[in-house]
Amino acid sequence: MQFFKKTNWNFLGHRKLAVTISVILLAVTIVSFFTPGMNMSIDFAGGTVVQMKFQEPVVDDIARVRSIVDDLGFGQAEIRTIGPVANNEAQITVKEQAEDGTEVADAITAALQAEYSENPFEVRSRENVGPRIGSELRRDTIIATVLALLAILIYVGIRFNLPFGVAAVVPLFHDVLITLGIFALLQIEISLPVFAALLTIVGYSLNDTIVIFDRIRENMKTSQRGKSFIDLINTSINQTISRTVITSLTTFVVVTSLYIVGSDAIKDFALALMIGVVAGTYSTLYVASPILLWWNKKWAIARK
């Protein structure tokens, strides 16, 4: 199936505009890391989580629950439903923890029991994450992400060659940073599921880039060999643009559906993927390919 047949669009003709857009977005992202800063979940910052199951529906009463917990003075509470709405399960998160791990959870439970005598609940679980554990988890997550990107650089460098490896990895940083920047600007919590979504974005974006790079490499060896490098890249993108658009659209529809009908617990994960799919498609066309073109101008890439 092809959306576009025999296209001859000059994608790289807009590379200067694309680079300008990316630089602006990355600048805004870096600023957002300091002001307002990233909103790290208790997985990384430490805190208390209490999950409870109510006898009656509670989904329309989230604001009341939040108000009760906020009045306890544990900072801004995050309230979300867990699983299907019919389960009547809610999760309360506050970035406050007690030394024995129970005082904060006990206070939340007692406050809700006093206010919800007409809708009793049972506590399903309570969890306390200390700041040291959160710090170690944040460090390990960053190290794992960097090692994964280095492994990708080495693999693509060996599978293709170094210029292709660099051109494939730089857009991954671009996509992940922009996604984190939007989360920072919107003050959406960065949790472990969001980091899982970031790694998924890395895989998705890399796969999209490799498809185009593979076509470029084939064209460098065959009938397109006599063309200039910029024409060769444009031709390769045009030959794969239908696949890129179809893959991106279908993936975007799926994660958007997940965001709309999914529970609160999965919305941040789906939102990160939605941003990542858009950023990944853009960077494949307007970041990876221009880097390859720039590299060829500086150090001609061998056509073999």
PDB file of C-alpha atoms in Angstrom:
ATOM      1  CA  MET A   1       0.000   0.000   0.000  1.00  0.00           C
ATOM      2  CA  GLN A   2       1.346   3.438  -0.958  1.00  0.00           C
ATOM      3  CA  PHE A   3      -0.090   6.831  -0.040  1.00  0.00           C
ATOM      4  CA  PHE A   4       2.289   8.629  -2.360  1.00  0.00           C
ATOM      5  CA  LYS A   5       3.526   7.329  -5.695  1.00  0.00           C
ATOM      6  CA  LYS A   6       6.492   8.615  -7.658  1.00  0.00           C
ATOM      7  CA  THR A   7       6.956  11.681  -5.481  1.00  0.00           C
ATOM      8  CA  ASN A   8       9.889  14.019  -6.048  1.00  0.00           C
ATOM      9  CA  TRP A   9       9.755  16.302  -3.016  1.00  0.00           C
ATOM     10  CA  ASN A  10      12.842  18.254  -2.072  1.00  0.00           C
ATOM     11  CA  PHE A  11      12.922  17.387   1.644  1.00  0.00           C
ATOM     12  CA  LEU A  12      16.468  18.592   2.205  1.00  0.00           C
ATOM     13  CA  GLY A  13      15.663  21.900   0.510  1.00  0.00           C
ATOM     14  CA  HIS A  14      13.981  22.859   3.804  1.00  0.00           C
ATOM     15  CA  ARG A  15      16.818  21.660   6.014  1.00  0.00           C
ATOM     16  CA  LYS A  16      17.870  25.155   7.178  1.00  0.00           C
ATOM     17  CA  LEU A  17      14.325  25.906   8.361  1.00  0.00           C
ATOM     18  CA  ALA A  18      14.175  22.487  10.025  1.00  0.00           C
ATOM     19  CA  VAL A  19      17.492  23.036  11.803  1.00  0.00           C
ATOM     20  CA  THR A  20      16.240  26.422  13.038  1.00  0.00           C
ATOM     21  CA  ILE A  21      13.046  24.840  14.388  1.00  0.00           C
ATOM     22  CA  SER A  22      15.012  22.075  16.130  1.00  0.00           C
ATOM     23  CA  VAL A  23      17.471  24.537  17.689  1.00  0.00           C
ATOM     24  CA  ILE A  24      14.597  26.660  19.024  1.00  0.00           C
ATOM     25  CA  LEU A  25      12.782  23.605  20.411  1.00  0.00           C
ATOM     26  CA  LEU A  26      15.943  22.300  22.075  1.00  0.00           C
ATOM     27  CA  ALA A  27      16.700  25.741  23.545  1.00  0.00           C
ATOM     28  CA  VAL A  28      13.195  25.904  25.028  1.00  0.00           C
ATOM     29  CA  THR A  29      13.664  22.342  26.308  1.00  0.00           C
ATOM     30  CA  ILE A  30      16.931  23.164  28.089  1.00  0.00           C
ATOM     31  CA  VAL A  31      15.379  26.257  29.676  1.00  0.00           C
ATOM     32  CA  SER A  32      12.376  24.191  30.798  1.00  0.00           C
ATOM     33  CA  PHE A  33      14.711  21.829  32.661  1.00  0.00           C
ATOM     34  CA  PHE A  34      15.610  24.743  34.950  1.00  0.00           C
ATOM     35  CA  THR A  35      12.364  26.762  34.846  1.00  0.00           C
ATOM     36  CA  PRO A  36       9.929  25.285  35.819  1.00  0.00           C
ATOM     37  CA  GLY A  37      12.061  22.118  36.023  1.00  0.00           C
ATOM     38  CA  MET A  38      11.094  18.493  35.644  1.00  0.00           C
ATOM     39  CA  ASN A  39       8.357  17.096  37.863  1.00  0.00           C
ATOM     40  CA  MET A  40       9.908  13.823  38.985  1.00  0.00           C
ATOM     41  CA  SER A  41       7.614  11.124  40.399  1.00  0.00           C
ATOM     42  CA  ILE A  42       8.233   9.494  43.764  1.00  0.00           C
ATOM     43  CA  ASP A  43      10.051   6.738  41.877  1.00  0.00           C
ATOM     44  CA  PHE A  44      12.901   9.249  41.558  1.00  0.00           C
ATOM     45  CA  ALA A  45      12.178  11.935  44.164  1.00  0.00           C
ATOM     46  CA  GLY A  46      10.812   9.781  46.998  1.00  0.00           C
ATOM     47  CA  GLY A  47       7.337   9.899  48.541  1.00  0.00           C
ATOM     48  CA  THR A  48       4.315   7.857  49.571  1.00  0.00           C
ATOM     49  CA  VAL A  49       1.746   5.998  47.479  1.00  0.00           C
ATOM     50  CA  VAL A  50      -1.544   4.631  48.816  1.00  0.00           C
ATOM     51  CA  GLN A  51      -3.904   2.540  46.688  1.00  0.00           C
ATOM     52  CA  MET A  52      -7.463   1.948  47.846  1.00  0.00           C
ATOM     53  CA  LYS A  53     -10.691   0.371  46.585  1.00  0.00           C
ATOM     54  CA  PHE A  54     -13.965   2.162  47.284  1.00  0.00           C
ATOM     55  CA  GLN A  55     -17.352   0.447  47.470  1.00  0.00           C
ATOM     56  CA  GLU A  56     -19.029   3.125  45.326  1.00  0.00           C
ATOM     57  CA  PRO A  57     -17.766   4.967  42.202  1.00  0.00           C
ATOM     58  CA  VAL A  58     -15.144   7.574  43.001  1.00  0.00           C
ATOM     59  CA  VAL A  59     -14.131   8.740  39.533  1.00  0.00           C
ATOM     60  CA  ASP A  60     -16.335  11.867  39.759  1.00  0.00           C
ATOM     61  CA  ASP A  61     -15.086  12.643  43.246  1.00  0.00           C
ATOM     62  CA  ILE A  62     -11.370  13.019  42.503  1.00  0.00           C
ATOM     63  CA  ALA A  63     -11.360  16.772  43.257  1.00  0.00           C
ATOM     64  CA  ARG A  64     -12.855  16.151  46.717  1.00  0.00           C
ATOM     65  CA  VAL A  65     -10.277  13.448  47.497  1.00  0.00           C
ATOM     66  CA  ARG A  66      -7.473  15.764  46.351  1.00  0.00           C
ATOM     67  CA  SER A  67      -8.782  18.582  48.542  1.00  0.00           C
ATOM     68  CA  ILE A  68      -8.899  16.313  51.624  1.00  0.00           C
ATOM     69  CA  VAL A  69      -5.327  15.077  51.083  1.00  0.00           C
ATOM     70  CA  ASP A  70      -3.988  18.563  50.249  1.00  0.00           C
ATOM     71  CA  ASP A  71      -5.342  19.814  53.591  1.00  0.00           C
ATOM     72  CA  LEU A  72      -2.990  17.379  55.373  1.00  0.00           C
ATOM     73  CA  GLY A  73      -0.007  19.521  54.346  1.00  0.00           C
ATOM     74  CA  PHE A  74       1.952  16.844  52.460  1.00  0.00           C
ATOM     75  CA  GLY A  75       2.270  19.020  49.353  1.00  0.00           C
ATOM     76  CA  GLN A  76       0.256  18.793  46.160  1.00  0.00           C
ATOM     77  CA  ALA A  77      -1.311  15.345  45.959  1.00  0.00           C
ATOM     78  CA  GLU A  78      -1.718  13.399  42.740  1.00  0.00           C
ATOM     79  CA  ILE A  79      -4.933  11.375  42.529  1.00  0.00           C
ATOM     80  CA  ARG A  80      -5.674   8.958  39.728  1.00  0.00           C
ATOM     81  CA  THR A  81      -7.970   6.027  39.100  1.00  0.00           C
ATOM     82  CA  ILE A  82      -6.482   2.582  38.681  1.00  0.00           C
ATOM     83  CA  GLY A  83      -7.721   0.108  36.057  1.00  0.00           C
ATOM     84  CA  PRO A  84     -11.321   0.163  34.728  1.00  0.00           C
ATOM     85  CA  VAL A  85     -13.579   2.842  36.217  1.00  0.00           C
ATOM     86  CA  ALA A  86     -15.954   0.139  37.467  1.00  0.00           C
ATOM     87  CA  ASN A  87     -13.215  -1.144  39.815  1.00  0.00           C
ATOM     88  CA  ASN A  88     -13.570   2.029  41.945  1.00  0.00           C
ATOM     89  CA  GLU A  89      -9.841   1.960  42.685  1.00  0.00           C
ATOM     90  CA  ALA A  90      -7.786   5.090  43.244  1.00  0.00           C
ATOM     91  CA  GLN A  91      -4.138   5.845  43.822  1.00  0.00           C
ATOM     92  CA  ILE A  92      -2.951   8.754  45.963  1.00  0.00           C
ATOM     93  CA  THR A  93       0.622  10.003  45.650  1.00  0.00           C
ATOM     94  CA  VAL A  94       2.350  12.612  47.785  1.00  0.00           C
ATOM     95  CA  LYS A  95       6.032  13.576  47.808  1.00  0.00           C
ATOM     96  CA  GLU A  96       6.301  13.174  51.541  1.00  0.00           C
ATOM     97  CA  GLN A  97       7.564  10.159  53.441  1.00  0.00           C
ATOM     98  CA  ALA A  98       7.905   9.294  57.103  1.00  0.00           C
ATOM     99  CA  GLU A  99      10.892   7.541  58.658  1.00  0.00           C
ATOM    100  CA  ASP A 100       8.956   4.360  59.390  1.00  0.00           C
ATOM    101  CA  GLY A 101       7.061   4.544  56.095  1.00  0.00           C
ATOM    102  CA  THR A 102       3.561   4.427  57.615  1.00  0.00           C
ATOM    103  CA  GLU A 103       2.783   7.799  59.205  1.00  0.00           C
ATOM    104  CA  VAL A 104       1.901   9.588  55.966  1.00  0.00           C
ATOM    105  CA  ALA A 105      -0.175   6.673  54.657  1.00  0.00           C
ATOM    106  CA  ASP A 106      -1.959   6.378  58.015  1.00  0.00           C
ATOM    107  CA  ALA A 107      -2.795  10.090  58.026  1.00  0.00           C
ATOM    108  CA  ILE A 108      -4.205   9.920  54.481  1.00  0.00           C
ATOM    109  CA  THR A 109      -6.253   6.830  55.315  1.00  0.00           C
ATOM    110  CA  ALA A 110      -7.651   8.361  58.526  1.00  0.00           C
ATOM    111  CA  ALA A 111      -8.600  11.639  56.798  1.00  0.00           C
ATOM    112  CA  LEU A 112     -10.463   9.846  54.008  1.00  0.00           C
ATOM    113  CA  GLN A 113     -12.213   7.467  56.410  1.00  0.00           C
ATOM    114  CA  ALA A 114     -13.512  10.469  58.351  1.00  0.00           C
ATOM    115  CA  GLU A 115     -14.853  12.150  55.204  1.00  0.00           C
ATOM    116  CA  TYR A 116     -16.035   9.058  53.325  1.00  0.00           C
ATOM    117  CA  SER A 117     -18.196   7.237  55.844  1.00  0.00           C
ATOM    118  CA  GLU A 118     -20.885   6.974  53.136  1.00  0.00           C
ATOM    119  CA  ASN A 119     -18.438   5.305  50.733  1.00  0.00           C
ATOM    120  CA  PRO A 120     -16.141   2.954  52.706  1.00  0.00           C
ATOM    121  CA  PHE A 121     -12.889   1.756  51.212  1.00  0.00           C
ATOM    122  CA  GLU A 122     -10.134  -0.718  51.889  1.00  0.00           C
ATOM    123  CA  VAL A 123      -6.422   0.040  51.516  1.00  0.00           C
ATOM    124  CA  ARG A 124      -4.969  -2.278  48.877  1.00  0.00           C
ATOM    125  CA  SER A 125      -1.352  -1.222  49.219  1.00  0.00           C
ATOM    126  CA  ARG A 126       0.905   1.461  50.604  1.00  0.00           C
ATOM    127  CA  GLU A 127       4.409   2.223  49.455  1.00  0.00           C
ATOM    128  CA  ASN A 128       7.128   4.505  50.746  1.00  0.00           C
ATOM    129  CA  VAL A 129      10.150   5.440  48.584  1.00  0.00           C
ATOM    130  CA  GLY A 130      13.015   7.182  50.334  1.00  0.00           C
ATOM    131  CA  PRO A 131      15.016   9.975  48.670  1.00  0.00           C
ATOM    132  CA  ARG A 132      18.180   7.841  48.556  1.00  0.00           C
ATOM    133  CA  ILE A 133      16.445   5.022  46.692  1.00  0.00           C
ATOM    134  CA  GLY A 134      14.884   7.552  44.328  1.00  0.00           C
ATOM    135  CA  SER A 135      18.269   9.161  43.677  1.00  0.00           C
ATOM    136  CA  GLU A 136      19.901   5.806  42.953  1.00  0.00           C
ATOM    137  CA  LEU A 137      17.040   4.827  40.647  1.00  0.00           C
ATOM    138  CA  ARG A 138      17.347   8.135  38.753  1.00  0.00           C
ATOM    139  CA  ARG A 139      21.099   7.642  38.352  1.00  0.00           C
ATOM    140  CA  ASP A 140      20.713   4.030  37.177  1.00  0.00           C
ATOM    141  CA  THR A 141      18.002   5.033  34.690  1.00  0.00           C
ATOM    142  CA  ILE A 142      20.187   7.745  33.150  1.00  0.00           C
ATOM    143  CA  ILE A 143      23.186   5.390  32.936  1.00  0.00           C
ATOM    144  CA  ALA A 144      21.057   2.669  31.320  1.00  0.00           C
ATOM    145  CA  THR A 145      19.683   5.138  28.756  1.00  0.00           C
ATOM    146  CA  VAL A 146      23.131   6.495  27.845  1.00  0.00           C
ATOM    147  CA  LEU A 147      24.571   2.971  27.544  1.00  0.00           C
ATOM    148  CA  ALA A 148      21.670   1.970  25.290  1.00  0.00           C
ATOM    149  CA  LEU A 149      22.343   4.944  23.004  1.00  0.00           C
ATOM    150  CA  LEU A 150      26.078   4.140  22.895  1.00  0.00           C
ATOM    151  CA  ALA A 151      25.267   0.530  22.029  1.00  0.00           C
ATOM    152  CA  ILE A 152      23.040   1.750  19.184  1.00  0.00           C
ATOM    153  CA  LEU A 153      25.836   4.023  17.943  1.00  0.00           C
ATOM    154  CA  ILE A 154      28.294   1.117  17.909  1.00  0.00           C
ATOM    155  CA  TYR A 155      25.848  -1.260  16.231  1.00  0.00           C
ATOM    156  CA  VAL A 156      24.797   1.152  13.484  1.00  0.00           C
ATOM    157  CA  GLY A 157      28.426   2.242  13.035  1.00  0.00           C
ATOM    158  CA  ILE A 158      29.399  -1.392  12.416  1.00  0.00           C
ATOM    159  CA  ARG A 159      26.271  -2.298  10.420  1.00  0.00           C
ATOM    160  CA  PHE A 160      26.617   0.741   8.145  1.00  0.00           C
ATOM    161  CA  ASN A 161      29.567   2.992   8.979  1.00  0.00           C
ATOM    162  CA  LEU A 162      30.386   5.765  11.446  1.00  0.00           C
ATOM    163  CA  PRO A 163      28.615   8.666   9.655  1.00  0.00           C
ATOM    164  CA  PHE A 164      25.375   6.676   9.517  1.00  0.00           C
ATOM    165  CA  GLY A 165      25.795   5.734  13.183  1.00  0.00           C
ATOM    166  CA  VAL A 166      26.220   9.348  14.303  1.00  0.00           C
ATOM    167  CA  ALA A 167      23.359  10.523  12.063  1.00  0.00           C
ATOM    168  CA  ALA A 168      21.113   7.816  13.540  1.00  0.00           C
ATOM    169  CA  VAL A 169      21.899   8.476  17.226  1.00  0.00           C
ATOM    170  CA  VAL A 170      21.776  12.307  17.306  1.00  0.00           C
ATOM    171  CA  PRO A 171      18.029  12.364  16.394  1.00  0.00           C
ATOM    172  CA  LEU A 172      17.360   9.968  19.275  1.00  0.00           C
ATOM    173  CA  PHE A 173      18.713  12.541  21.740  1.00  0.00           C
ATOM    174  CA  HIS A 174      16.646  15.164  19.862  1.00  0.00           C
ATOM    175  CA  ASP A 175      13.418  13.157  20.242  1.00  0.00           C
ATOM    176  CA  VAL A 176      13.950  12.220  23.890  1.00  0.00           C
ATOM    177  CA  LEU A 177      14.933  15.771  24.914  1.00  0.00           C
ATOM    178  CA  ILE A 178      11.939  17.363  23.193  1.00  0.00           C
ATOM    179  CA  THR A 179       9.568  14.873  24.826  1.00  0.00           C
ATOM    180  CA  LEU A 180      11.095  15.590  28.241  1.00  0.00           C
ATOM    181  CA  GLY A 181      10.928  19.323  27.533  1.00  0.00           C
ATOM    182  CA  ILE A 182       7.201  19.211  26.802  1.00  0.00           C
ATOM    183  CA  PHE A 183       6.651  17.189  29.980  1.00  0.00           C
ATOM    184  CA  ALA A 184       8.651  19.778  31.935  1.00  0.00           C
ATOM    185  CA  LEU A 185       6.709  22.694  30.441  1.00  0.00           C
ATOM    186  CA  LEU A 186       3.371  21.025  31.186  1.00  0.00           C
ATOM    187  CA  GLN A 187       4.654  19.871  34.606  1.00  0.00           C
ATOM    188  CA  ILE A 188       3.603  16.302  33.854  1.00  0.00           C
ATOM    189  CA  GLU A 189       5.187  13.802  36.188  1.00  0.00           C
ATOM    190  CA  ILE A 190       8.244  11.893  34.966  1.00  0.00           C
ATOM    191  CA  SER A 191       7.684   8.340  36.186  1.00  0.00           C
ATOM    192  CA  LEU A 192       9.091   4.921  35.369  1.00  0.00           C
ATOM    193  CA  PRO A 193       6.362   4.276  32.722  1.00  0.00           C
ATOM    194  CA  VAL A 194       7.352   7.571  31.071  1.00  0.00           C
ATOM    195  CA  PHE A 195      10.980   6.427  30.944  1.00  0.00           C
ATOM    196  CA  ALA A 196       9.754   3.165  29.415  1.00  0.00           C
ATOM    197  CA  ALA A 197       7.959   5.278  26.797  1.00  0.00           C
ATOM    198  CA  LEU A 198      11.191   7.212  26.124  1.00  0.00           C
ATOM    199  CA  LEU A 199      13.065   3.984  25.441  1.00  0.00           C
ATOM    200  CA  THR A 200      10.206   2.915  23.158  1.00  0.00           C
ATOM    201  CA  ILE A 201      10.558   6.232  21.320  1.00  0.00           C
ATOM    202  CA  VAL A 202      14.271   5.522  20.861  1.00  0.00           C
ATOM    203  CA  GLY A 203      13.480   2.167  19.276  1.00  0.00           C
ATOM    204  CA  TYR A 204      10.689   3.562  17.101  1.00  0.00           C
ATOM    205  CA  SER A 205      12.695   6.535  15.851  1.00  0.00           C
ATOM    206  CA  LEU A 206      15.771   4.403  15.177  1.00  0.00           C
ATOM    207  CA  ASN A 207      13.745   1.886  13.176  1.00  0.00           C
ATOM    208  CA  ASP A 208      12.284   4.682  11.046  1.00  0.00           C
ATOM    209  CA  THR A 209      15.730   6.157  10.424  1.00  0.00           C
ATOM    210  CA  ILE A 210      17.328   2.817   9.574  1.00  0.00           C
ATOM    211  CA  VAL A 211      14.734   2.182   6.846  1.00  0.00           C
ATOM    212  CA  ILE A 212      15.734   5.396   5.061  1.00  0.00           C
ATOM    213  CA  PHE A 213      19.453   4.859   5.680  1.00  0.00           C
ATOM    214  CA  ASP A 214      19.214   1.355   4.272  1.00  0.00           C
ATOM    215  CA  ARG A 215      17.604   2.749   1.111  1.00  0.00           C
ATOM    216  CA  ILE A 216      20.323   5.418   0.876  1.00  0.00           C
ATOM    217  CA  ARG A 217      22.996   2.748   1.154  1.00  0.00           C
ATOM    218  CA  GLU A 218      21.324   0.644  -1.568  1.00  0.00           C
ATOM    219  CA  ASN A 219      21.024   3.651  -3.862  1.00  0.00           C
ATOM    220  CA  MET A 220      24.690   4.511  -3.298  1.00  0.00           C
ATOM    221  CA  LYS A 221      25.559   1.141  -4.813  1.00  0.00           C
ATOM    222  CA  THR A 222      23.046   0.961  -7.677  1.00  0.00           C
ATOM    223  CA  SER A 223      21.300   3.096 -10.259  1.00  0.00           C
ATOM    224  CA  GLN A 224      21.363   6.298  -8.180  1.00  0.00           C
ATOM    225  CA  ARG A 225      25.143   6.169  -7.769  1.00  0.00           C
ATOM    226  CA  GLY A 226      25.804   8.968 -10.266  1.00  0.00           C
ATOM    227  CA  LYS A 227      23.563  11.466  -8.495  1.00  0.00           C
ATOM    228  CA  SER A 228      24.751  14.159  -6.126  1.00  0.00           C
ATOM    229  CA  PHE A 229      24.535  13.139  -2.480  1.00  0.00           C
ATOM    230  CA  ILE A 230      21.674  15.531  -1.706  1.00  0.00           C
ATOM    231  CA  ASP A 231      19.652  14.193  -4.668  1.00  0.00           C
ATOM    232  CA  LEU A 232      20.432  10.644  -3.595  1.00  0.00           C
ATOM    233  CA  ILE A 233      19.105  11.302  -0.079  1.00  0.00           C
ATOM    234  CA  ASN A 234      15.998  13.071  -1.420  1.00  0.00           C
ATOM    235  CA  THR A 235      15.335  10.166  -3.780  1.00  0.00           C
ATOM    236  CA  SER A 236      15.712   7.665  -0.944  1.00  0.00           C
ATOM    237  CA  ILE A 237      13.296   9.580   1.301  1.00  0.00           C
ATOM    238  CA  ASN A 238      10.757   9.847  -1.529  1.00  0.00           C
ATOM    239  CA  GLN A 239      11.025   6.103  -2.132  1.00  0.00           C
ATOM    240  CA  THR A 240      10.231   5.353   1.529  1.00  0.00           C
ATOM    241  CA  ILE A 241       7.900   8.243   2.423  1.00  0.00           C
ATOM    242  CA  SER A 242       4.731   6.144   2.066  1.00  0.00           C
ATOM    243  CA  ARG A 243       6.048   3.573   4.494  1.00  0.00           C
ATOM    244  CA  THR A 244       7.104   6.332   6.914  1.00  0.00           C
ATOM    245  CA  VAL A 245       3.706   8.079   6.813  1.00  0.00           C
ATOM    246  CA  ILE A 246       1.663   4.875   7.116  1.00  0.00           C
ATOM    247  CA  THR A 247       3.744   3.584  10.019  1.00  0.00           C
ATOM    248  CA  SER A 248       3.634   6.912  11.845  1.00  0.00           C
ATOM    249  CA  LEU A 249      -0.096   7.452  11.328  1.00  0.00           C
ATOM    250  CA  THR A 250      -1.111   3.969  12.436  1.00  0.00           C
ATOM    251  CA  THR A 251       1.153   4.153  15.487  1.00  0.00           C
ATOM    252  CA  PHE A 252      -0.133   7.620  16.358  1.00  0.00           C
ATOM    253  CA  VAL A 253      -3.765   6.495  16.087  1.00  0.00           C
ATOM    254  CA  VAL A 254      -3.104   3.561  18.412  1.00  0.00           C
ATOM    255  CA  VAL A 255      -1.337   5.586  21.129  1.00  0.00           C
ATOM    256  CA  THR A 256      -3.919   8.383  20.826  1.00  0.00           C
ATOM    257  CA  SER A 257      -6.694   5.830  21.396  1.00  0.00           C
ATOM    258  CA  LEU A 258      -4.754   4.568  24.382  1.00  0.00           C
ATOM    259  CA  TYR A 259      -4.532   8.112  25.726  1.00  0.00           C
ATOM    260  CA  ILE A 260      -8.263   8.811  25.235  1.00  0.00           C
ATOM    261  CA  VAL A 261      -9.788   5.580  26.558  1.00  0.00           C
ATOM    262  CA  GLY A 262      -6.985   4.383  28.842  1.00  0.00           C
ATOM    263  CA  SER A 263      -6.951   4.815  32.605  1.00  0.00           C
ATOM    264  CA  ASP A 264      -5.175   7.713  34.288  1.00  0.00           C
ATOM    265  CA  ALA A 265      -2.270   5.406  35.109  1.00  0.00           C
ATOM    266  CA  ILE A 266      -1.406   4.960  31.435  1.00  0.00           C
ATOM    267  CA  LYS A 267      -2.182   8.412  30.004  1.00  0.00           C
ATOM    268  CA  ASP A 268       1.318   9.834  30.626  1.00  0.00           C
ATOM    269  CA  PHE A 269       2.869   6.799  28.943  1.00  0.00           C
ATOM    270  CA  ALA A 270       0.584   7.243  25.921  1.00  0.00           C
ATOM    271  CA  LEU A 271       1.200  11.008  25.780  1.00  0.00           C
ATOM    272  CA  ALA A 272       4.979  10.479  25.742  1.00  0.00           C
ATOM    273  CA  LEU A 273       4.562   8.062  22.825  1.00  0.00           C
ATOM    274  CA  MET A 274       2.321  10.517  20.954  1.00  0.00           C
ATOM    275  CA  ILE A 275       4.972  13.238  21.229  1.00  0.00           C
ATOM    276  CA  GLY A 276       7.720  10.749  20.421  1.00  0.00           C
ATOM    277  CA  VAL A 277       6.033   9.487  17.251  1.00  0.00           C
ATOM    278  CA  VAL A 278       5.686  13.040  15.903  1.00  0.00           C
ATOM    279  CA  ALA A 279       9.219  14.032  16.935  1.00  0.00           C
ATOM    280  CA  GLY A 280      10.650  10.754  15.631  1.00  0.00           C
ATOM    281  CA  THR A 281       9.037  11.119  12.212  1.00  0.00           C
ATOM    282  CA  TYR A 282      10.197  14.731  11.965  1.00  0.00           C
ATOM    283  CA  SER A 283      13.760  13.949  13.050  1.00  0.00           C
ATOM    284  CA  THR A 284      14.044  11.046  10.633  1.00  0.00           C
ATOM    285  CA  LEU A 285      13.323  13.377   7.726  1.00  0.00           C
ATOM    286  CA  TYR A 286      14.821  16.662   8.912  1.00  0.00           C
ATOM    287  CA  VAL A 287      17.532  15.835  11.463  1.00  0.00           C
ATOM    288  CA  ALA A 288      19.107  12.477  10.551  1.00  0.00           C
ATOM    289  CA  SER A 289      19.315  13.081   6.806  1.00  0.00           C
ATOM    290  CA  PRO A 290      20.742  16.658   7.050  1.00  0.00           C
ATOM    291  CA  ILE A 291      23.422  15.371   9.459  1.00  0.00           C
ATOM    292  CA  LEU A 292      24.374  12.733   6.912  1.00  0.00           C
ATOM    293  CA  LEU A 293      24.520  15.413   4.198  1.00  0.00           C
ATOM    294  CA  TRP A 294      26.629  17.688   6.413  1.00  0.00           C
ATOM    295  CA  TRP A 295      29.024  14.844   7.183  1.00  0.00           C
ATOM    296  CA  ASN A 296      29.420  14.053   3.475  1.00  0.00           C
ATOM    297  CA  LYS A 297      30.333  17.689   2.777  1.00  0.00           C
ATOM    298  CA  LYS A 298      33.022  17.634   5.476  1.00  0.00           C
ATOM    299  CA  TRP A 299      34.321  14.125   4.921  1.00  0.00           C
ATOM    300  CA  ALA A 300      33.047  12.416   1.783  1.00  0.00           C
ATOM    301  CA  ILE A 301      31.264   9.153   2.595  1.00  0.00           C
ATOM    302  CA  ALA A 302      32.636   6.261   0.579  1.00  0.00           C
ATOM    303  CA  ARG A 303      30.118   4.936  -1.986  1.00  0.00           C
ATOM    304  CA  LYS A 304      30.759   1.225  -1.933  1.00  0.00           C
TER     305      LYS A 304
END
